[in-house]
Amino acid sequence: MTIPFRPIALLLAALALSACATRNDVPAAANMGDDDAFCRANNVAVGSAEYVACRKDRDVQRSNAITRANRAQRNLGEYMMDHPDRP
């Protein structure tokens, strides 16, 4: 009686790789640093209209980066589903 090593190895590899993937990670493009420090660097008073606008702009930029990353991931998945014969 032989033990099927290949399926076991594939299962272990799949488990190891799936442990690294989480859907809620923020993409590197969206990691823009500390918004407060960025907005204060321009000598803007906290609570002023300029400060609020700066924080809103940073939030929009981060949201757009996350949206782009999600769209790219979805497009890659759709491409892979549509072209199973291409690596």
PDB file of C-alpha atoms in Angstrom:
ATOM      1  CA  MET A   1       0.000   0.000   0.000  1.00  0.00           C
ATOM      2  CA  THR A   2       1.503   3.302  -1.073  1.00  0.00           C
ATOM      3  CA  ILE A   3       0.614   6.711   0.230  1.00  0.00           C
ATOM      4  CA  PRO A   4      -0.266   9.254  -2.482  1.00  0.00           C
ATOM      5  CA  PHE A   5       2.383  11.887  -1.743  1.00  0.00           C
ATOM      6  CA  ARG A   6       1.587  14.175  -4.664  1.00  0.00           C
ATOM      7  CA  PRO A   7      -2.005  15.031  -3.604  1.00  0.00           C
ATOM      8  CA  ILE A   8      -0.863  15.498  -0.026  1.00  0.00           C
ATOM      9  CA  ALA A   9       1.953  17.819  -1.133  1.00  0.00           C
ATOM     10  CA  LEU A  10      -0.455  19.828  -3.275  1.00  0.00           C
ATOM     11  CA  LEU A  11      -2.902  20.095  -0.393  1.00  0.00           C
ATOM     12  CA  LEU A  12      -0.190  21.310   1.976  1.00  0.00           C
ATOM     13  CA  ALA A  13       1.040  23.847  -0.573  1.00  0.00           C
ATOM     14  CA  ALA A  14      -2.488  25.145  -1.127  1.00  0.00           C
ATOM     15  CA  LEU A  15      -3.047  25.490   2.605  1.00  0.00           C
ATOM     16  CA  ALA A  16       0.244  27.317   3.064  1.00  0.00           C
ATOM     17  CA  LEU A  17      -0.505  29.754   0.256  1.00  0.00           C
ATOM     18  CA  SER A  18      -4.085  30.380   1.321  1.00  0.00           C
ATOM     19  CA  ALA A  19      -2.918  31.304   4.816  1.00  0.00           C
ATOM     20  CA  CYS A  20      -1.045  34.263   3.322  1.00  0.00           C
ATOM     21  CA  ALA A  21      -4.012  35.658   1.414  1.00  0.00           C
ATOM     22  CA  THR A  22      -6.510  37.845   3.179  1.00  0.00           C
ATOM     23  CA  ARG A  23      -9.097  39.919   1.398  1.00  0.00           C
ATOM     24  CA  ASN A  24      -9.158  42.827   3.829  1.00  0.00           C
ATOM     25  CA  ASP A  25      -5.539  43.884   3.471  1.00  0.00           C
ATOM     26  CA  VAL A  26      -5.032  47.455   2.377  1.00  0.00           C
ATOM     27  CA  PRO A  27      -3.077  47.580  -0.881  1.00  0.00           C
ATOM     28  CA  ALA A  28       0.376  49.109  -0.814  1.00  0.00           C
ATOM     29  CA  ALA A  29      -0.807  51.962  -3.025  1.00  0.00           C
ATOM     30  CA  ALA A  30      -3.338  52.972  -0.391  1.00  0.00           C
ATOM     31  CA  ASN A  31      -0.787  53.060   2.423  1.00  0.00           C
ATOM     32  CA  MET A  32      -0.076  56.768   2.219  1.00  0.00           C
ATOM     33  CA  GLY A  33       1.177  57.301   5.742  1.00  0.00           C
ATOM     34  CA  ASP A  34      -0.252  59.439   8.496  1.00  0.00           C
ATOM     35  CA  ASP A  35      -2.921  61.793   7.163  1.00  0.00           C
ATOM     36  CA  ASP A  36      -2.721  64.092  10.165  1.00  0.00           C
ATOM     37  CA  ALA A  37       1.037  64.552   9.817  1.00  0.00           C
ATOM     38  CA  PHE A  38       0.707  65.084   6.076  1.00  0.00           C
ATOM     39  CA  CYS A  39      -1.960  67.770   6.456  1.00  0.00           C
ATOM     40  CA  ARG A  40      -0.179  69.486   9.343  1.00  0.00           C
ATOM     41  CA  ALA A  41       3.083  69.644   7.362  1.00  0.00           C
ATOM     42  CA  ASN A  42       1.680  72.583   5.397  1.00  0.00           C
ATOM     43  CA  ASN A  43       1.211  74.642   8.611  1.00  0.00           C
ATOM     44  CA  VAL A  44      -2.552  74.172   8.501  1.00  0.00           C
ATOM     45  CA  ALA A  45      -4.422  74.502  11.787  1.00  0.00           C
ATOM     46  CA  VAL A  46      -6.303  71.424  12.922  1.00  0.00           C
ATOM     47  CA  GLY A  47     -10.028  71.959  12.452  1.00  0.00           C
ATOM     48  CA  SER A  48      -9.693  74.649   9.803  1.00  0.00           C
ATOM     49  CA  ALA A  49     -11.416  74.365   6.444  1.00  0.00           C
ATOM     50  CA  GLU A  50      -8.060  73.694   4.730  1.00  0.00           C
ATOM     51  CA  TYR A  51      -7.281  70.878   7.162  1.00  0.00           C
ATOM     52  CA  VAL A  52     -10.687  69.269   6.658  1.00  0.00           C
ATOM     53  CA  ALA A  53     -10.308  69.556   2.865  1.00  0.00           C
ATOM     54  CA  CYS A  54      -6.835  67.986   3.059  1.00  0.00           C
ATOM     55  CA  ARG A  55      -8.141  65.049   5.098  1.00  0.00           C
ATOM     56  CA  LYS A  56     -11.051  64.553   2.699  1.00  0.00           C
ATOM     57  CA  ASP A  57      -8.676  64.600  -0.284  1.00  0.00           C
ATOM     58  CA  ARG A  58      -6.450  61.983   1.361  1.00  0.00           C
ATOM     59  CA  ASP A  59      -9.488  59.820   2.085  1.00  0.00           C
ATOM     60  CA  VAL A  60     -10.638  60.048  -1.531  1.00  0.00           C
ATOM     61  CA  GLN A  61      -7.131  59.173  -2.776  1.00  0.00           C
ATOM     62  CA  ARG A  62      -6.991  56.119  -0.494  1.00  0.00           C
ATOM     63  CA  SER A  63     -10.462  55.013  -1.543  1.00  0.00           C
ATOM     64  CA  ASN A  64      -9.548  55.345  -5.220  1.00  0.00           C
ATOM     65  CA  ALA A  65      -6.370  53.290  -4.692  1.00  0.00           C
ATOM     66  CA  ILE A  66      -8.339  50.518  -2.985  1.00  0.00           C
ATOM     67  CA  THR A  67     -10.952  50.586  -5.756  1.00  0.00           C
ATOM     68  CA  ARG A  68      -8.243  50.316  -8.425  1.00  0.00           C
ATOM     69  CA  ALA A  69      -6.600  47.392  -6.611  1.00  0.00           C
ATOM     70  CA  ASN A  70      -9.935  45.589  -6.240  1.00  0.00           C
ATOM     71  CA  ARG A  71     -10.770  46.168  -9.909  1.00  0.00           C
ATOM     72  CA  ALA A  72      -7.363  44.865 -11.004  1.00  0.00           C
ATOM     73  CA  GLN A  73      -7.805  41.745  -8.871  1.00  0.00           C
ATOM     74  CA  ARG A  74     -11.301  41.155 -10.258  1.00  0.00           C
ATOM     75  CA  ASN A  75     -10.085  41.656 -13.840  1.00  0.00           C
ATOM     76  CA  LEU A  76      -7.258  39.185 -13.285  1.00  0.00           C
ATOM     77  CA  GLY A  77      -9.679  36.608 -11.887  1.00  0.00           C
ATOM     78  CA  GLU A  78     -12.058  37.077 -14.807  1.00  0.00           C
ATOM     79  CA  TYR A  79      -9.192  36.772 -17.285  1.00  0.00           C
ATOM     80  CA  MET A  80      -8.020  33.572 -15.632  1.00  0.00           C
ATOM     81  CA  MET A  81     -11.549  32.139 -15.727  1.00  0.00           C
ATOM     82  CA  ASP A  82     -11.993  33.091 -19.380  1.00  0.00           C
ATOM     83  CA  HIS A  83      -8.569  31.750 -20.444  1.00  0.00           C
ATOM     84  CA  PRO A  84      -7.932  28.538 -18.481  1.00  0.00           C
ATOM     85  CA  ASP A  85      -5.485  27.319 -21.120  1.00  0.00           C
ATOM     86  CA  ARG A  86      -3.092  30.282 -20.626  1.00  0.00           C
ATOM     87  CA  PRO A  87      -0.933  30.584 -17.520  1.00  0.00           C
TER      88      PRO A  87
END
